[in-house]
Coordinates of C-alpha atoms and ligand atoms in Angstrom, one line a residue:
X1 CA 60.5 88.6 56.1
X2 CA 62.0 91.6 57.1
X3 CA 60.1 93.4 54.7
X4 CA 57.0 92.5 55.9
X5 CA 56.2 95.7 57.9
X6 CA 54.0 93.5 60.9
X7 CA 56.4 90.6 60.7
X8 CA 59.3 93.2 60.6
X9 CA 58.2 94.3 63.8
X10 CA 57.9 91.3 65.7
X11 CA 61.5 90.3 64.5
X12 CA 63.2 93.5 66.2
X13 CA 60.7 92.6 69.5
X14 CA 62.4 89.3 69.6
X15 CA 66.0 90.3 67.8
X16 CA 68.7 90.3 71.3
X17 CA 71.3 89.3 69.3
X18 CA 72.9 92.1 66.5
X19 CA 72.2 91.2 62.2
X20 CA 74.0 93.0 59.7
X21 CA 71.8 95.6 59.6
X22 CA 72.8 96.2 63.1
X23 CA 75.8 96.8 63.2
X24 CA 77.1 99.7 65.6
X25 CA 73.8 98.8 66.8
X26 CA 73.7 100.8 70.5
X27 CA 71.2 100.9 73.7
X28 CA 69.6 104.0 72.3
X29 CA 69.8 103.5 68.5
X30 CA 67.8 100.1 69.2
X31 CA 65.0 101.5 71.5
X32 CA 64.2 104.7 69.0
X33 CA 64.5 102.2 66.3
X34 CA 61.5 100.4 68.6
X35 CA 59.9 103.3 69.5
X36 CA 59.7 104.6 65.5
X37 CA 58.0 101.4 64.6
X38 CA 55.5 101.7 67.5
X39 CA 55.0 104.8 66.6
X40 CA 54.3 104.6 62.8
X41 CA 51.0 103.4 63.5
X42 CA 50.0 104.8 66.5
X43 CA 49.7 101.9 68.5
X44 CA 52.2 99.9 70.9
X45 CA 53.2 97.2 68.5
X46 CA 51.9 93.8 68.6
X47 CA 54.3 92.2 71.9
X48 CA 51.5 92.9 74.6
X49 CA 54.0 95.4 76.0
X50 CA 52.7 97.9 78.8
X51 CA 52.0 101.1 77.4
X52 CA 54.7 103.8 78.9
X53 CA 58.8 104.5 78.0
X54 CA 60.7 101.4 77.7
X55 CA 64.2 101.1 77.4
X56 CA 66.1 98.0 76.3
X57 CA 69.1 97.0 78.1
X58 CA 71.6 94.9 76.4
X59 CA 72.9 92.4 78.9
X60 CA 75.1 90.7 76.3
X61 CA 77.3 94.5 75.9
X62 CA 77.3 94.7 79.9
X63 CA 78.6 90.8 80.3
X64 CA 82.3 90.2 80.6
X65 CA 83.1 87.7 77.7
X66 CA 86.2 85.8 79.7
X67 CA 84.0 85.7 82.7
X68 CA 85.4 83.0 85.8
X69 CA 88.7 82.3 82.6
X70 CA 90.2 85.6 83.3
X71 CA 92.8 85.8 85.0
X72 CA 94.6 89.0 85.7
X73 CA 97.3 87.6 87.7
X74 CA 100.3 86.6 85.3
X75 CA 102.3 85.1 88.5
X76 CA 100.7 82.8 91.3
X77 CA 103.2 83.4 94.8
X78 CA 101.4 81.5 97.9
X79 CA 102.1 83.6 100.7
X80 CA 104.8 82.5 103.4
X81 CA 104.1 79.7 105.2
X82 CA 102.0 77.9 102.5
X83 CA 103.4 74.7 101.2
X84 CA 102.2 71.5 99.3
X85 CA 102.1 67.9 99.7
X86 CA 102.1 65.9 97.1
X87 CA 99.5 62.9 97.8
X88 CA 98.6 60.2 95.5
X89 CA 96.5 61.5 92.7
X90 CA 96.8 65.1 93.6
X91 CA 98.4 67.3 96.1
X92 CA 97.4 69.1 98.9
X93 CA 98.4 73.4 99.4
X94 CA 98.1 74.8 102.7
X95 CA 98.2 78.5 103.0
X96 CA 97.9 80.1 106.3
X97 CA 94.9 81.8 107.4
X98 CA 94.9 85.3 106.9
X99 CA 95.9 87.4 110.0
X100 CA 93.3 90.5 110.2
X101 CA 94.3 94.0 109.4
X102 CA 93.5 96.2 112.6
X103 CA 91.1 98.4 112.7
X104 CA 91.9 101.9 111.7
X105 CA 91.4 104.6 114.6
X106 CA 88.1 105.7 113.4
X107 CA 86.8 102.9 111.8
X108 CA 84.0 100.6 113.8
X109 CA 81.2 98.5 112.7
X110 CA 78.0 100.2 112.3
X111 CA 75.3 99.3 114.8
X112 CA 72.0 98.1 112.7
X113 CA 70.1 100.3 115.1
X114 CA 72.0 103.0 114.0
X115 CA 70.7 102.8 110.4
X116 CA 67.8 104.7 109.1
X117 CA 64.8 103.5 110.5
X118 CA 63.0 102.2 107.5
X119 CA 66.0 99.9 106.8
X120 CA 66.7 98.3 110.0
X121 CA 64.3 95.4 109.6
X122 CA 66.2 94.1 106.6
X123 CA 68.4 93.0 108.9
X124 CA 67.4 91.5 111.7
X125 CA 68.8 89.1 113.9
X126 CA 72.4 91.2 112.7
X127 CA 73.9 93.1 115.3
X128 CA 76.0 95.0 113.1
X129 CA 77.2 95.3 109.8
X130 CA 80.7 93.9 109.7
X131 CA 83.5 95.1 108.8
X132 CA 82.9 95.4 104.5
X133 CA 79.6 96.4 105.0
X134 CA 80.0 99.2 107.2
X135 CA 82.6 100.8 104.7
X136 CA 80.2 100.6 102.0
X137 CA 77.3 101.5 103.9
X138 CA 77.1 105.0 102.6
X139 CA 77.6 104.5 99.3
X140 CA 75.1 101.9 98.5
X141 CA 72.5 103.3 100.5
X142 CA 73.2 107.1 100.0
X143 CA 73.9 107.5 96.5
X144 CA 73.3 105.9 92.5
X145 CA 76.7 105.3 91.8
X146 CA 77.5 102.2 90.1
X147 CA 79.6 99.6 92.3
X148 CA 82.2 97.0 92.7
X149 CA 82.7 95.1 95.3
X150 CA 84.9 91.8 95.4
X151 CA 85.0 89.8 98.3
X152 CA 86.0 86.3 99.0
X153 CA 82.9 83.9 99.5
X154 CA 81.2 84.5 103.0
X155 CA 82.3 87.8 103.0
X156 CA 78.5 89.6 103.3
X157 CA 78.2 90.7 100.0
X158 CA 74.1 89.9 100.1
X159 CA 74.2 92.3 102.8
X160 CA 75.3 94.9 100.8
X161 CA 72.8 94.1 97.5
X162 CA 70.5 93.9 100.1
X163 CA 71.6 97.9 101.3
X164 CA 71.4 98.5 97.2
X165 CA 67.9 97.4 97.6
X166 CA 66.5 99.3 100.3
X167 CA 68.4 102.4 98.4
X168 CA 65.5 102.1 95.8
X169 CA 62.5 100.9 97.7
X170 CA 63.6 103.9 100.3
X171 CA 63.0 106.7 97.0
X172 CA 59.1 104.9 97.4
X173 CA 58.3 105.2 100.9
X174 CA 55.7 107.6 101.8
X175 CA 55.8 109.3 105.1
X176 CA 53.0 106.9 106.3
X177 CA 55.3 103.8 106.0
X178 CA 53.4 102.1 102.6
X179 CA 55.6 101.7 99.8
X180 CA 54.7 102.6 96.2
X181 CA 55.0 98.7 95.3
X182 CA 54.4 100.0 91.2
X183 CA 56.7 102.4 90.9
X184 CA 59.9 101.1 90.7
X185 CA 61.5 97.4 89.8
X186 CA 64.4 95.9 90.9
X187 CA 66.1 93.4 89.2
X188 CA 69.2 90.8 90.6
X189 CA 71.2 89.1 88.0
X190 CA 72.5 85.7 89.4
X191 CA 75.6 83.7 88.0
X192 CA 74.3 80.1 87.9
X193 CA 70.6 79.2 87.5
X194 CA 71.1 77.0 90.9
X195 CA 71.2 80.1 92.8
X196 CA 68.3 81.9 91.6
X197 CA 66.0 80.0 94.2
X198 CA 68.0 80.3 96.9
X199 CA 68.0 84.6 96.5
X200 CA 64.5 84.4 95.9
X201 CA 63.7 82.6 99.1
X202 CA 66.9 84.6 100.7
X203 CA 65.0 88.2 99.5
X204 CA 61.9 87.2 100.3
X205 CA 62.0 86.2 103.5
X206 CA 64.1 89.7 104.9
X207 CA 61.3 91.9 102.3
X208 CA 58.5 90.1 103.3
X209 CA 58.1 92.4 106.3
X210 CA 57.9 95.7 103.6
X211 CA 55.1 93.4 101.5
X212 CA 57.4 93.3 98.5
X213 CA 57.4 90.6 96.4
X214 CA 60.4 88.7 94.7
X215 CA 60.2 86.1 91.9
X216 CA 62.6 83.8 89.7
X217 CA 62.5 84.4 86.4
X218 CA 64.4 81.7 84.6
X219 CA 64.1 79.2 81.7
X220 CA 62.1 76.7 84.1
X221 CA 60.2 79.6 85.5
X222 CA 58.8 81.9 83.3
X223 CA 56.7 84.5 84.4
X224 CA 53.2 86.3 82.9
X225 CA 52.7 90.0 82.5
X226 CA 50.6 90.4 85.2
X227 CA 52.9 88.3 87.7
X228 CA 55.7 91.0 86.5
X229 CA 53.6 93.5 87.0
X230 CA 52.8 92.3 90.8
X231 CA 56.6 91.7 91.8
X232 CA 58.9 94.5 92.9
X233 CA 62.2 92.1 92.6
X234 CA 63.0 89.8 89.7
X235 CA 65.4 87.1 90.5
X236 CA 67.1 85.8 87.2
X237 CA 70.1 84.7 85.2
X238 CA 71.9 86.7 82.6
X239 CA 70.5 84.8 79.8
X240 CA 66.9 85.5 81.5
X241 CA 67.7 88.7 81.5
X242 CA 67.4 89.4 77.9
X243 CA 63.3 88.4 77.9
X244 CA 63.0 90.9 80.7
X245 CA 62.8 94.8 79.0
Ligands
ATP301 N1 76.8 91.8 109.3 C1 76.7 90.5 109.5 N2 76.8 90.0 110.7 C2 76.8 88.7 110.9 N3 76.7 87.8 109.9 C3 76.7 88.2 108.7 C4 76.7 89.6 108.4 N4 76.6 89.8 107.1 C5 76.6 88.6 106.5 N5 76.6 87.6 107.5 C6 76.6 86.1 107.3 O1 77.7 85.7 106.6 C7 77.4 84.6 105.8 C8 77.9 84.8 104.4 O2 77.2 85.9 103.8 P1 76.9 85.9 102.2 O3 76.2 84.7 101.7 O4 76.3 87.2 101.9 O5 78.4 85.9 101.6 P2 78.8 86.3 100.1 O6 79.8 87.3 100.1 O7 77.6 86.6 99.3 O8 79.4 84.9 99.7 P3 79.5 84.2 98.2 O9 80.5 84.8 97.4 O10 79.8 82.8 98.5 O11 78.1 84.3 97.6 C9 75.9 84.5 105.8 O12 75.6 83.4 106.7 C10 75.4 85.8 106.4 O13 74.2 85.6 107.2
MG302 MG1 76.7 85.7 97.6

């Protein structure tokens, strides 16, 4: 089939995974490769793509292969004053809450109304940003850099996604306040397929008052090129993430 130059084409649209002939296969190798065969005959290939630069990200060379299996730590120590119970059919292990660190001298929580303007309504109904989130403050809203942030469950990290958002949507912002809604896309990459709602409706509801829209893309809700094209954050899983280019 592959020999079939219209055929051909389709194959490496649809191709995520790599083929013999890809091997060594990279991000840039695969979207020239693309671009050559839209090229060849002048038009933008047969996928219903919107005309303009695309680029091709490969989800499956960002993912961590031992995902939740790793396990760094080669010893488990509780810390002191945990101990176990042994009950019947399994045991119970009580480890002390954690006492806080004090604050350092300088450090304090950063007062929303302290935060530029155009990002204080994301968080309304917060007083401040606690104590994660006004470390990282800076850095997700100030500058591109990639980052890592791992904090137990209920630490805030939507907050700070949240931060990595208005980062974005603030480089669209005119001085009158509307937001250049088609110039810029932002996508979140959920673990589990049961949360993707949840963000969406989570997203929505604090962007709503910016006239952004945010939509699932998953396996059980697919979305049309035009309802792409109208939604400034795209909700999905990993494995959605591949459709999405
Ligand atoms: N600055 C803040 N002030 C007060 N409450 C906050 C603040 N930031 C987050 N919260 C609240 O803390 C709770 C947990 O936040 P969040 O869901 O973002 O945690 P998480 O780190 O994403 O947890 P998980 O790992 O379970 O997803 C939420 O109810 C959120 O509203
Ligand atoms: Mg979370």
């Amino acid at each position: 089939m592959r020999s079939d130059n219209k055929l051909a084409k389709i194959l490496v649209q649809l191709d995520t995974g790599k083929t013999e002939d890809d091997e060594g296969y990279g991000n840039s190798s695969r979207t020239s490769k693309i671009n050559k065969l839209q090229m060849d005959d002048g038009s933008q290939g047969m996928t219903g793509q919107v005309p303009g630069q695309r680029q091709v990200l490969e989800l499956d060379e960002l993912a961590f292969t031992q995902g939740s299996h790793f396990m760094a730590n080669k010893r488990c120590q509780l810390p002191d004053g945990s101990f176990r119970k042994q009950r019947k059919g399994y045991e119970e292990v009580h480890v002390p809450a954690l006492k806080q660190v004090p604050f350092e001298d300088k450090e304090e929580l950063q007062p929303i109304d302290k935060l530029p303007k155009y990002v204080q309504p994301v968080f309304e109904g917060f007083k401040t940003l606690n104590r994660i989130q006004s470390r990282l403050w800076r850095s997700a809203l100030e500058s591109d850099e990639n980052m890592l942030l791992c904090a137990p469950t209920g630490a805030g990290k939507t907050n700070v996604a949240l931060l990595c958002m208005m980062r974005e949507i603030g480089k669209h912002i005119n001085e009158d306040g509307t937001i250049n809604a088609d110039d810029f896309k932002i996508i979140y990459v959920a673990p589990m397929k049961s949360l993707v709602q949840e963000m969406v409706g989570n997203f929505g509801r604090r962007l709503a008052c910016y006239n952004l829209t945010v939509s699932e893309l998953t396996g059980d809700h697919q979305l049309t090129r035009e309802q792409i094209a109208a939604t400034q954050v795209i909700v999905c899983t990993l494995k959605m993430g591949h459709h999405y280019t």
